[in-house]
Amino acid sequence: MKELEERILKEGRALNEDVLKVDSFLNHQVDPELMKKIGQEFANYFANRNINKVITIESSGIAPALATAMCLNVPLVICKKQTSKILTDDFFQTEVKSFTKNSSYELTISKKYLSSDDNVLVIDDFLANGEASKGALRVIEMANAKCAGIGIVIEKSFQPGRKLLDELGIDVYSLARVKKLSEGVTEFFN
Ligand code: 5GP
C-alpha cells in the first residue's frame, strides 16, 4: 500500500536493525483517515470469504482491526494480554512470547466471543517472529473456529514470522513488507 509505505518512510524511525517505531500514526497517535484506508484494503482483499468476526490483540492491533471490522460489517473481538493464567473454564488461553518486551503473556479470549461457528480474520499491526499470530491461531483452534487469513499492517519480512505462517498454509496479506531496517533506513519489497 503506497500511502502506508510513504508514511513509514516519512515518519517511521528504525531504532536498530530489528525494531521500527511508527508512533505518529499507528502505535501512539493514530491517524483515523489512514486506518479507514487500511481497513478498506483488508476488507477488499478478504471479501467473499464469509468472515463473521475480526480478532486482534490489544493494544496496537485495535485501530486497524476496528477499521477492518467496520468495512466488513462484522464484530471485532480483542484478545487480552493477561499476566497470569485464569483458572476457570470460561476462557481460551495460550502463552505468547512478546517481541517488544523481554517477557511472555497469556493471550486470553472469552469463550463467549469465539466458537466453532466462527470464521475469523486476524489483524495485527506488526509481524516479526510470528508469535502473536501463532498464539491467535492456537486460540482459534482451541475454539474449533476457522481462520480465513491474517492481515498485517507492517511485515518485517527479514524476521521469521512470514515464512512460519506460509508454512502453515495461512493466507497472510501484509500492506507494507519491510525488507531491511537499519538506523535511519527502511527498505521495502516492491
Ligand atoms: P511477533 O509476535 O510477530 O514476533 O511480533 C508481533 C507483535 O510485536 C506485534 O503485535 C507488535 O505489537 C510487536 N512488534 C513487533 N515488531 C515490532 C516493531 O518493529 N515495532 C513495533 N512498534 N512493534 C513491533
Short mmCIF file of C-alpha atoms and ligand atoms in Angstrom, two decimals:
data_model
loop_
_atom_site.label_atom_id
_atom_site.label_comp_id
_atom_site.label_asym_id
_atom_site.label_seq_id
_atom_site.Cartn_x
_atom_site.Cartn_y
_atom_site.Cartn_z
CA MET A 1 0.00 0.00 0.00
CA LYS A 2 1.80 3.03 -1.38
CA GLU A 3 0.41 5.61 1.05
CA LEU A 4 1.42 3.46 4.04
CA GLU A 5 4.95 2.99 2.71
CA GLU A 6 5.27 6.74 2.21
CA ARG A 7 4.15 7.39 5.79
CA ILE A 8 6.64 4.83 7.10
CA LEU A 9 9.45 6.45 5.10
CA LYS A 10 8.45 9.94 6.23
CA GLU A 11 7.60 9.32 9.89
CA GLY A 12 8.89 5.87 10.86
CA ARG A 13 12.08 5.53 12.83
CA ALA A 14 14.20 2.40 12.73
CA LEU A 15 15.56 2.11 16.27
CA ASN A 16 18.02 -0.56 15.13
CA GLU A 17 18.04 -3.47 12.68
CA ASP A 18 15.03 -5.11 14.36
CA VAL A 19 12.54 -2.51 15.58
CA LEU A 20 10.59 0.13 13.67
CA LYS A 21 8.72 2.87 15.55
CA VAL A 22 5.61 4.31 13.92
CA ASP A 23 4.24 6.17 16.91
CA SER A 24 2.92 9.16 14.95
CA PHE A 25 0.20 7.29 13.00
CA LEU A 26 -0.24 3.75 14.39
CA ASN A 27 1.22 2.89 17.80
CA HIS A 28 0.78 6.01 19.94
CA GLN A 29 -1.08 8.65 17.95
CA VAL A 30 -3.48 7.10 15.41
CA ASP A 31 -4.39 8.58 12.01
CA PRO A 32 -8.09 7.71 11.53
CA GLU A 33 -8.11 8.51 7.79
CA LEU A 34 -5.20 6.15 7.20
CA MET A 35 -6.91 3.49 9.37
CA LYS A 36 -10.04 3.78 7.19
CA LYS A 37 -7.96 3.12 4.06
CA ILE A 38 -6.16 0.23 5.77
CA GLY A 39 -9.49 -1.26 6.82
CA GLN A 40 -10.85 -0.93 3.28
CA GLU A 41 -7.73 -2.56 1.81
CA PHE A 42 -8.02 -5.57 4.14
CA ALA A 43 -11.78 -5.79 3.57
CA ASN A 44 -11.28 -5.78 -0.23
CA TYR A 45 -8.62 -8.46 -0.08
CA PHE A 46 -10.59 -10.72 2.28
CA ALA A 47 -14.03 -10.08 0.72
CA ASN A 48 -16.23 -13.08 -0.12
CA ARG A 49 -14.60 -15.34 2.45
CA ASN A 50 -17.62 -15.49 4.76
CA ILE A 51 -15.72 -13.83 7.59
CA ASN A 52 -18.04 -13.26 10.54
CA LYS A 53 -15.55 -11.87 13.06
CA VAL A 54 -12.28 -9.93 13.20
CA ILE A 55 -9.93 -10.64 16.07
CA THR A 56 -6.88 -8.71 17.20
CA ILE A 57 -4.55 -8.43 20.16
CA GLU A 58 -4.55 -5.46 22.49
CA SER A 59 -3.49 -2.75 22.09
CA SER A 60 -1.81 -1.73 18.86
CA GLY A 61 -3.87 -4.00 16.63
CA ILE A 62 -7.14 -2.42 17.71
CA ALA A 63 -7.18 0.64 15.41
CA PRO A 64 -6.59 -1.18 12.08
CA ALA A 65 -8.73 -4.13 13.24
CA LEU A 66 -11.70 -1.90 14.10
CA ALA A 67 -11.45 -0.15 10.73
CA THR A 68 -11.44 -3.56 9.02
CA ALA A 69 -14.38 -4.86 11.07
CA MET A 70 -16.37 -1.73 10.16
CA CYS A 71 -15.71 -2.27 6.44
CA LEU A 72 -16.64 -5.97 6.67
CA ASN A 73 -19.62 -5.11 8.88
CA VAL A 74 -18.73 -7.75 11.50
CA PRO A 75 -17.83 -7.58 15.21
CA LEU A 76 -14.30 -7.06 16.47
CA VAL A 77 -13.02 -9.20 19.36
CA ILE A 78 -9.92 -8.05 21.21
CA CYS A 79 -7.69 -10.74 22.71
CA LYS A 80 -6.39 -9.63 26.09
CA LYS A 81 -2.82 -9.91 27.28
CA GLN A 82 -3.10 -11.29 30.82
CA THR A 83 -0.06 -11.56 33.03
CA SER A 84 -1.22 -14.78 34.69
CA LYS A 85 -3.31 -17.84 33.92
CA ILE A 86 -7.04 -17.64 34.54
CA LEU A 87 -8.15 -20.73 36.41
CA THR A 88 -11.70 -21.05 35.12
CA ASP A 89 -13.13 -22.79 32.07
CA ASP A 90 -14.62 -19.64 30.62
CA PHE A 91 -11.61 -18.61 28.54
CA PHE A 92 -9.26 -19.87 25.87
CA GLN A 93 -5.73 -19.03 26.86
CA THR A 94 -2.25 -19.58 25.44
CA GLU A 95 1.19 -18.28 26.29
CA VAL A 96 2.87 -15.88 23.82
CA LYS A 97 6.41 -14.54 23.85
CA SER A 98 6.37 -10.78 23.40
CA PHE A 99 8.60 -9.36 20.65
CA THR A 100 8.93 -5.90 22.13
CA LYS A 101 9.20 -6.85 25.81
CA ASN A 102 11.50 -9.50 27.16
CA SER A 103 8.58 -11.40 28.66
CA SER A 104 5.54 -13.57 27.95
CA TYR A 105 1.82 -13.01 28.34
CA GLU A 106 -1.30 -15.16 28.36
CA LEU A 107 -3.30 -14.42 25.23
CA THR A 108 -6.87 -14.65 26.50
CA ILE A 109 -10.28 -14.67 24.86
CA SER A 110 -13.65 -15.39 26.42
CA LYS A 111 -15.50 -18.48 25.19
CA LYS A 112 -18.49 -16.16 24.82
CA TYR A 113 -16.83 -14.48 21.82
CA LEU A 114 -15.18 -17.34 19.92
CA SER A 115 -16.77 -20.64 18.97
CA SER A 116 -16.90 -23.34 16.30
CA ASP A 117 -19.41 -21.19 14.37
CA ASP A 118 -16.77 -18.55 13.68
CA ASN A 119 -14.70 -17.90 10.56
CA VAL A 120 -12.18 -15.38 11.75
CA LEU A 121 -9.88 -12.77 10.20
CA VAL A 122 -6.87 -11.92 12.41
CA ILE A 123 -5.49 -8.38 12.14
CA ASP A 124 -2.30 -7.13 13.78
CA ASP A 125 -0.06 -4.09 13.47
CA PHE A 126 3.32 -5.84 13.01
CA LEU A 127 4.57 -9.29 12.03
CA ALA A 128 8.02 -10.13 13.39
CA ASN A 129 8.69 -13.63 14.73
CA GLY A 130 5.06 -14.64 14.31
CA GLU A 131 4.50 -15.44 17.99
CA ALA A 132 1.40 -13.25 18.35
CA SER A 133 -0.11 -14.62 15.13
CA LYS A 134 0.62 -18.20 16.14
CA GLY A 135 -0.98 -17.53 19.54
CA ALA A 136 -4.09 -16.19 17.80
CA LEU A 137 -4.17 -19.32 15.61
CA ARG A 138 -3.92 -21.51 18.72
CA VAL A 139 -6.93 -19.90 20.41
CA ILE A 140 -8.89 -20.17 17.15
CA GLU A 141 -8.02 -23.87 17.07
CA MET A 142 -8.98 -24.31 20.75
CA ALA A 143 -12.42 -22.94 19.88
CA ASN A 144 -12.67 -25.19 16.79
CA ALA A 145 -13.18 -22.00 14.83
CA LYS A 146 -11.71 -21.37 11.35
CA CYS A 147 -9.09 -18.79 10.34
CA ALA A 148 -9.84 -17.14 6.99
CA GLY A 149 -6.49 -15.34 6.95
CA ILE A 150 -4.21 -12.86 8.67
CA GLY A 151 -3.92 -9.17 7.80
CA ILE A 152 -0.75 -7.39 8.86
CA VAL A 153 -0.16 -3.66 8.60
CA ILE A 154 3.67 -3.83 8.63
CA GLU A 155 5.52 -7.07 7.98
CA LYS A 156 9.25 -7.25 8.69
CA SER A 157 9.93 -9.89 6.06
CA PHE A 158 13.51 -10.48 7.19
CA GLN A 159 12.26 -11.89 10.52
CA PRO A 160 10.89 -15.47 10.73
CA GLY A 161 7.12 -14.85 11.09
CA ARG A 162 6.19 -14.67 7.41
CA LYS A 163 7.90 -17.93 6.50
CA LEU A 164 6.40 -19.69 9.52
CA LEU A 165 2.84 -18.66 8.62
CA ASP A 166 3.40 -19.52 4.93
CA GLU A 167 4.50 -22.98 6.01
CA LEU A 168 1.26 -23.35 7.98
CA GLY A 169 -0.65 -22.58 4.78
CA ILE A 170 -2.18 -19.38 6.17
CA ASP A 171 -3.14 -16.61 3.75
CA VAL A 172 -1.18 -13.61 5.07
CA TYR A 173 -1.82 -10.22 3.49
CA SER A 174 0.63 -7.50 4.54
CA LEU A 175 0.18 -3.89 3.50
CA ALA A 176 3.86 -2.95 3.80
CA ARG A 177 6.66 -5.50 3.56
CA VAL A 178 9.93 -4.28 5.03
CA LYS A 179 12.98 -5.93 3.51
CA LYS A 180 15.64 -4.33 5.67
CA LEU A 181 15.96 -2.00 8.64
CA SER A 182 18.98 -0.18 9.91
CA GLU A 183 19.27 3.03 11.90
CA GLY A 184 17.58 5.70 9.81
CA VAL A 185 17.00 3.39 6.80
CA THR A 186 13.89 1.41 5.80
CA GLU A 187 13.74 -0.61 2.58
CA PHE A 188 10.60 -2.25 1.16
CA PHE A 189 9.84 -5.07 -1.19
CA ASN A 190 8.01 -3.77 -4.25
P1 5GP B 1 5.69 -11.24 16.70
O1 5GP B 1 4.75 -11.88 17.66
O2 5GP B 1 5.34 -11.44 15.25
O3 5GP B 1 7.12 -11.57 16.99
O4 5GP B 1 5.59 -9.67 16.97
C1 5GP B 1 4.41 -9.00 16.69
C2 5GP B 1 3.99 -8.11 17.80
O5 5GP B 1 5.11 -7.43 18.38
C3 5GP B 1 3.08 -7.04 17.24
O6 5GP B 1 1.79 -7.27 17.76
C4 5GP B 1 3.66 -5.72 17.70
O7 5GP B 1 2.88 -5.22 18.76
C5 5GP B 1 5.04 -6.03 18.22
N1 5GP B 1 6.12 -5.64 17.27
C6 5GP B 1 6.93 -6.49 16.61
N2 5GP B 1 7.86 -5.81 15.91
C7 5GP B 1 7.61 -4.50 16.11
C8 5GP B 1 8.25 -3.30 15.64
O8 5GP B 1 9.23 -3.29 14.88
N3 5GP B 1 7.70 -2.13 16.07
C9 5GP B 1 6.61 -2.08 16.89
N4 5GP B 1 6.15 -0.87 17.24
N5 5GP B 1 6.00 -3.20 17.37
C10 5GP B 1 6.50 -4.40 16.98
#
